[in-house]
Coordinates of C-alpha atoms and ligand atoms in Angstrom, one line a residue:
M1047 CA 21.0 91.1 24.3
S1048 CA 22.1 90.8 20.7
S1049 CA 20.8 88.9 17.7
R1050 CA 23.7 86.5 17.9
K1051 CA 23.3 82.8 17.8
I1052 CA 22.5 81.0 21.1
A1053 CA 23.8 77.7 22.3
L1054 CA 22.5 75.8 25.4
I1055 CA 25.1 73.5 26.9
T1056 CA 24.4 71.1 29.7
G1057 CA 27.3 69.9 31.9
A1058 CA 29.2 73.1 31.3
T1059 CA 31.0 73.2 34.7
S1060 CA 33.7 70.8 33.5
G1061 CA 35.2 68.7 30.7
F1062 CA 33.5 68.7 27.3
G1063 CA 30.7 71.1 28.3
K1064 CA 33.1 73.7 29.6
A1065 CA 35.4 73.4 26.6
C1066 CA 32.3 73.8 24.3
A1067 CA 31.3 76.9 26.3
F1068 CA 34.7 78.5 25.5
K1069 CA 34.7 77.3 21.9
F1070 CA 31.2 78.7 21.1
A1071 CA 31.9 81.9 23.1
C1072 CA 35.1 82.7 21.2
N1073 CA 33.0 82.2 18.0
G1074 CA 30.5 84.8 19.1
Y1075 CA 27.6 82.7 20.5
D1076 CA 25.6 83.9 23.5
L1077 CA 25.3 81.0 25.9
I1078 CA 22.9 79.3 28.3
L1079 CA 25.0 77.2 30.6
N1080 CA 23.9 74.4 32.9
G1081 CA 25.4 72.3 35.6
R1082 CA 24.7 71.7 39.3
R1083 CA 27.8 73.5 40.7
V1084 CA 26.4 77.0 40.9
D1085 CA 29.8 78.7 42.0
R1086 CA 31.6 77.1 39.0
L1087 CA 28.8 78.1 36.7
K1088 CA 29.0 81.7 37.8
E1089 CA 32.9 81.8 37.6
I1090 CA 32.8 80.4 34.0
S1091 CA 30.0 82.7 33.0
D1092 CA 31.8 85.8 34.3
E1093 CA 35.0 84.8 32.6
L1094 CA 33.3 84.2 29.2
E1095 CA 31.4 87.5 29.3
R1096 CA 34.6 89.4 30.2
K1097 CA 36.8 87.7 27.7
Y1098 CA 34.5 87.3 24.7
N1099 CA 32.0 90.2 25.1
I1100 CA 29.1 87.8 24.9
A1101 CA 26.0 87.3 27.1
V1102 CA 25.7 84.3 29.3
Y1103 CA 22.5 83.0 31.1
P1104 CA 23.5 80.6 33.8
L1105 CA 20.8 77.9 34.2
P1106 CA 21.7 75.6 37.1
F1107 CA 19.6 72.5 37.6
D1108 CA 19.9 68.8 38.0
V1109 CA 19.0 67.1 34.7
R1110 CA 17.5 64.2 36.7
E1111 CA 14.8 66.5 38.1
E1112 CA 12.0 66.5 35.5
N1113 CA 10.2 69.6 36.9
A1114 CA 13.4 71.6 37.3
V1115 CA 14.4 70.8 33.6
F1116 CA 11.0 71.7 32.1
G1117 CA 10.4 74.6 34.5
S1118 CA 13.8 76.2 33.9
I1119 CA 13.9 75.8 30.1
G1120 CA 10.2 76.4 29.7
S1121 CA 10.4 79.7 31.5
L1122 CA 13.5 81.1 29.7
P1123 CA 13.0 84.8 29.0
E1124 CA 11.6 85.5 25.5
E1125 CA 15.0 86.7 24.2
W1126 CA 16.7 83.5 25.2
R1127 CA 14.3 81.0 23.6
N1128 CA 15.7 81.1 20.0
I1129 CA 18.2 78.3 20.8
D1130 CA 20.3 77.5 17.7
V1131 CA 22.4 74.7 19.2
L1132 CA 21.8 72.3 22.1
V1133 CA 24.9 70.5 23.4
N1134 CA 23.1 67.7 25.3
N1135 CA 26.2 66.7 27.2
A1136 CA 25.6 66.3 31.0
G1137 CA 26.4 62.8 32.0
L1138 CA 28.5 60.4 34.0
A1139 CA 29.8 56.9 34.7
V1140 CA 29.6 55.7 38.3
G1141 CA 31.6 52.6 39.1
R1142 CA 33.3 50.0 36.9
D1143 CA 32.2 46.7 38.3
Y1144 CA 31.2 43.2 37.2
F1145 CA 27.5 43.0 36.7
E1146 CA 26.9 40.8 39.7
E1147 CA 29.0 43.0 42.0
A1148 CA 27.8 46.4 40.8
D1149 CA 25.9 48.8 43.0
V1150 CA 22.2 49.3 42.0
D1151 CA 22.4 52.9 43.2
D1152 CA 25.2 53.5 40.7
W1153 CA 23.0 52.1 38.0
N1154 CA 20.1 54.3 39.0
R1155 CA 22.3 57.4 38.9
M1156 CA 23.6 56.6 35.4
I1157 CA 20.2 55.8 34.0
D1158 CA 18.5 58.8 35.6
T1159 CA 21.2 61.2 34.3
N1160 CA 22.4 59.8 31.0
V1161 CA 19.0 58.6 29.7
K1162 CA 16.1 60.3 31.6
G1163 CA 17.9 63.6 32.1
F1164 CA 19.2 63.6 28.6
L1165 CA 15.6 63.0 27.3
Y1166 CA 14.1 65.8 29.5
V1167 CA 16.6 68.4 28.2
A1168 CA 16.2 67.4 24.6
K1169 CA 12.4 67.5 24.8
A1170 CA 12.4 70.8 26.7
V1171 CA 14.6 72.5 24.2
T1172 CA 12.8 71.0 21.2
Q1173 CA 9.6 73.0 22.2
W1174 CA 11.5 76.2 21.2
M1175 CA 13.1 74.8 18.1
V1176 CA 10.0 73.2 16.5
P1177 CA 8.0 76.5 15.9
R1178 CA 11.1 78.1 14.3
K1179 CA 11.8 75.0 12.0
Q1180 CA 15.4 75.4 12.9
G1181 CA 18.0 74.1 15.4
H1182 CA 20.8 71.7 15.9
I1183 CA 20.8 69.1 18.7
I1184 CA 24.2 67.6 19.5
N1185 CA 23.9 64.4 21.6
M1186 CA 26.8 63.2 23.7
G1187 CA 27.3 59.5 23.2
S1188 CA 30.5 57.5 23.6
V1189 CA 32.5 54.7 22.2
A1190 CA 30.9 52.9 25.1
G1191 CA 27.6 53.2 23.2
K1192 CA 29.0 51.5 20.1
L1193 CA 30.7 48.4 21.7
V1194 CA 30.2 46.9 25.2
Y1195 CA 33.3 46.4 27.3
E1196 CA 33.9 44.3 30.4
R1197 CA 32.6 45.9 33.5
G1198 CA 30.9 48.6 31.4
N1199 CA 27.4 47.1 31.7
T1200 CA 25.0 49.9 32.7
Y1201 CA 27.2 52.8 31.6
C1202 CA 27.5 51.2 28.1
A1203 CA 23.7 50.6 28.1
T1204 CA 23.0 54.2 28.8
K1205 CA 25.2 55.3 25.9
F1206 CA 23.6 52.7 23.6
A1207 CA 20.4 54.4 24.6
V1208 CA 21.8 57.7 23.6
D1209 CA 22.8 56.2 20.3
A1210 CA 19.2 54.9 19.7
L1211 CA 17.6 58.2 20.8
N1212 CA 20.0 60.1 18.6
Q1213 CA 18.7 58.1 15.6
A1214 CA 15.1 58.4 16.8
M1215 CA 15.3 62.2 17.3
R1216 CA 16.7 62.6 13.8
I1217 CA 13.9 60.6 12.3
D1218 CA 11.1 62.3 14.2
L1219 CA 12.4 65.8 14.0
L1220 CA 13.1 65.5 10.2
R1221 CA 9.8 67.2 9.4
H1222 CA 10.8 70.2 11.6
N1223 CA 14.1 70.7 9.8
I1224 CA 16.1 70.1 13.0
K1225 CA 19.6 68.7 12.7
V1226 CA 20.6 65.9 15.1
T1227 CA 24.2 64.8 15.6
G1228 CA 25.6 62.1 17.8
I1229 CA 29.2 62.6 19.0
H1230 CA 30.9 59.4 20.4
P1231 CA 34.4 60.2 21.9
G1232 CA 36.8 57.7 23.2
A1233 CA 39.0 58.2 26.3
A1234 CA 39.4 61.9 27.1
E1235 CA 41.1 63.3 30.2
T1236 CA 38.4 65.3 32.1
E1237 CA 36.8 64.8 35.5
F1238 CA 35.0 61.8 34.0
S1239 CA 37.2 59.1 35.6
L1240 CA 37.5 60.9 38.9
V1241 CA 33.7 60.8 39.1
R1242 CA 33.5 57.2 37.8
F1243 CA 36.0 56.0 40.5
K1244 CA 34.3 58.1 43.2
G1245 CA 37.3 60.4 43.9
D1246 CA 40.1 57.8 43.6
G1247 CA 42.6 60.0 41.8
E1248 CA 45.2 57.3 41.3
T1249 CA 42.8 54.8 39.6
A1250 CA 41.3 57.7 37.6
A1251 CA 44.8 58.7 36.3
S1252 CA 45.7 55.1 35.4
V1253 CA 42.9 55.1 32.7
Y1254 CA 45.2 57.4 30.7
N1255 CA 48.5 55.8 31.4
G1256 CA 50.7 55.3 28.4
I1257 CA 48.3 57.0 25.9
K1258 CA 47.9 60.5 24.7
A1259 CA 44.2 60.8 25.4
L1260 CA 41.8 63.2 23.8
T1261 CA 41.5 66.6 25.5
A1262 CA 38.2 68.3 26.2
E1263 CA 39.2 70.9 23.7
D1264 CA 39.7 68.3 21.0
V1265 CA 36.1 67.2 21.5
A1266 CA 34.8 70.8 21.6
D1267 CA 36.6 71.6 18.3
V1268 CA 34.9 68.7 16.6
I1269 CA 31.5 69.6 18.1
Y1270 CA 31.8 73.2 17.0
Y1271 CA 32.9 72.0 13.5
C1272 CA 29.6 70.1 13.1
T1273 CA 27.7 73.3 13.6
T1274 CA 29.6 75.2 10.9
L1275 CA 28.3 73.2 7.9
P1276 CA 25.7 74.7 5.5
P1277 CA 22.0 74.4 6.5
H1278 CA 21.5 71.4 4.1
V1279 CA 24.4 69.4 5.5
C1280 CA 24.2 67.4 8.8
I1281 CA 26.8 65.1 10.3
N1282 CA 24.6 62.3 11.8
D1283 CA 27.0 60.3 13.8
L1284 CA 30.7 60.9 14.6
V1285 CA 33.1 58.6 16.5
L1286 CA 36.4 60.1 17.6
T1287 CA 39.3 58.6 19.6
C1288 CA 42.9 59.5 20.2
T1289 CA 45.3 57.8 17.8
H1290 CA 46.3 55.3 20.5
Q1291 CA 42.7 54.0 20.8
A1292 CA 40.7 52.1 18.2
D1293 CA 37.4 51.6 20.1
G1294 CA 36.0 51.0 23.6
I1295 CA 38.3 48.0 24.1
Y1296 CA 41.5 48.3 22.1
M1297 CA 44.2 50.7 23.2
H1298 CA 47.9 50.7 22.4
R1299 CA 49.7 51.9 25.5
N1300 CA 53.3 53.1 25.8
P1301 CA 53.9 53.1 22.0
S1302 CA 57.6 53.6 21.2
Ligands
NDP2478 P1 33.1 65.7 33.5 O1 32.9 64.9 34.7 O2 34.3 66.5 33.3 O3 31.8 66.7 33.2 C1 30.5 66.2 33.4 C2 29.6 67.4 33.4 O4 28.2 66.9 33.6 C3 29.8 68.3 34.6 O5 29.7 69.7 34.1 C4 28.7 68.0 35.6 O6 28.4 69.2 36.2 C5 27.6 67.6 34.6 N1 26.6 66.8 35.3 C6 26.7 65.5 35.8 N2 25.6 65.1 36.3 C7 24.7 66.1 36.2 C8 23.3 66.3 36.5 N3 22.7 65.4 37.2 N4 22.7 67.5 36.2 C9 23.4 68.5 35.5 N5 24.7 68.4 35.2 C10 25.3 67.2 35.5 O7 33.0 64.7 32.3 P2 33.1 64.8 30.7 O8 33.1 66.2 30.2 O9 34.1 63.9 30.2 O10 31.7 64.1 30.3 C11 30.7 64.8 29.5 C12 29.9 63.8 28.8 O11 30.8 63.1 27.9 C13 29.2 62.7 29.6 O12 27.9 62.4 29.0 C14 30.1 61.5 29.4 O13 29.4 60.3 29.6 C15 30.6 61.7 28.0 N6 31.8 61.0 27.6 C16 33.0 61.2 28.2 C17 34.2 60.7 27.8 C18 35.5 60.8 28.5 O14 36.4 59.9 28.3 N7 35.7 61.8 29.3 C19 34.2 59.9 26.5 C20 32.9 59.7 25.9 C21 31.8 60.3 26.4 P3 27.9 69.3 37.8 O15 28.7 68.3 38.5 O16 28.3 70.7 38.1 O17 26.5 69.1 37.8
8X3_2479 C1 33.7 57.4 28.2 C2 34.7 56.6 27.5 O1 35.8 54.3 27.2 O2 35.5 55.1 29.4 O3 32.4 57.2 27.7 O4 33.6 54.4 28.2 S1 34.9 55.0 28.1

């Protein structure tokens, strides 16, 4: 174990989290990686250690399980507690339905993951950052947390909550010198839509028809950039979309 910087990334088995793992690894960070799919977590960890000569500590848990989150992060070995960066990213949309037609189980999954799980992870990591008076929390919001769109109801609400909590954490952690950054991407082609549409690949793919969407790597580059600024500089809130998208509603498809 070296004295290199450490990043903890949730949702590192896919999409933004996985791309962040590669971006931070190639810049010399040691990594604590979370996700529920243990096989993927192991594969990614092995590849990163091999390719980038860094150390990886796989930390599988479901962010919805309060005891698992606090237990796993709270009992990290001493040498893994000096976490410099948290990418608080694990999250999902489930369903895209009109309010009166939506499934309450879908709402529960989104609220439990995107709000409660998000809070547990941030709080558990903060216990290691506060005594050091140092650290950077990157919270994964969305354009869906800036503007509500049709049939976005509860997913949008969870990302509005992330936006509010991002502001709240920044205010409350100010006295501990901890940076807090909200990242709000627009449409990015990851496994997000496949999860949202419950495995319906055709509908998932149609979300990106006629646009050149963001890639996970685009988002990871921006997240990493936010961590490279001098200690006295913090990007508080950052919205990024592909050039064919203005916000959570307006897209220009099939541009000539
Ligand atoms: P992916 O589906 O590709 O990745 C989601 C990640 O979250 C996976 O690694 C998944 O891992 C993890 N995850 C989901 N639920 C849990 C859980 N209960 N416990 C632990 N890990 C969990 O999607 P994205 O990379 O696109 O999404 C990442 C974040 O970005 C989400 O918060 C999403 O809301 C947000 N976002 C996505 C956008 C997009 O267009 N793609 C745009 C704006 C924001 P596993 O299944 O192994 O647990
Ligand atoms: C994911 C982007 O526009 O599907 O947060 O809500 S969107």
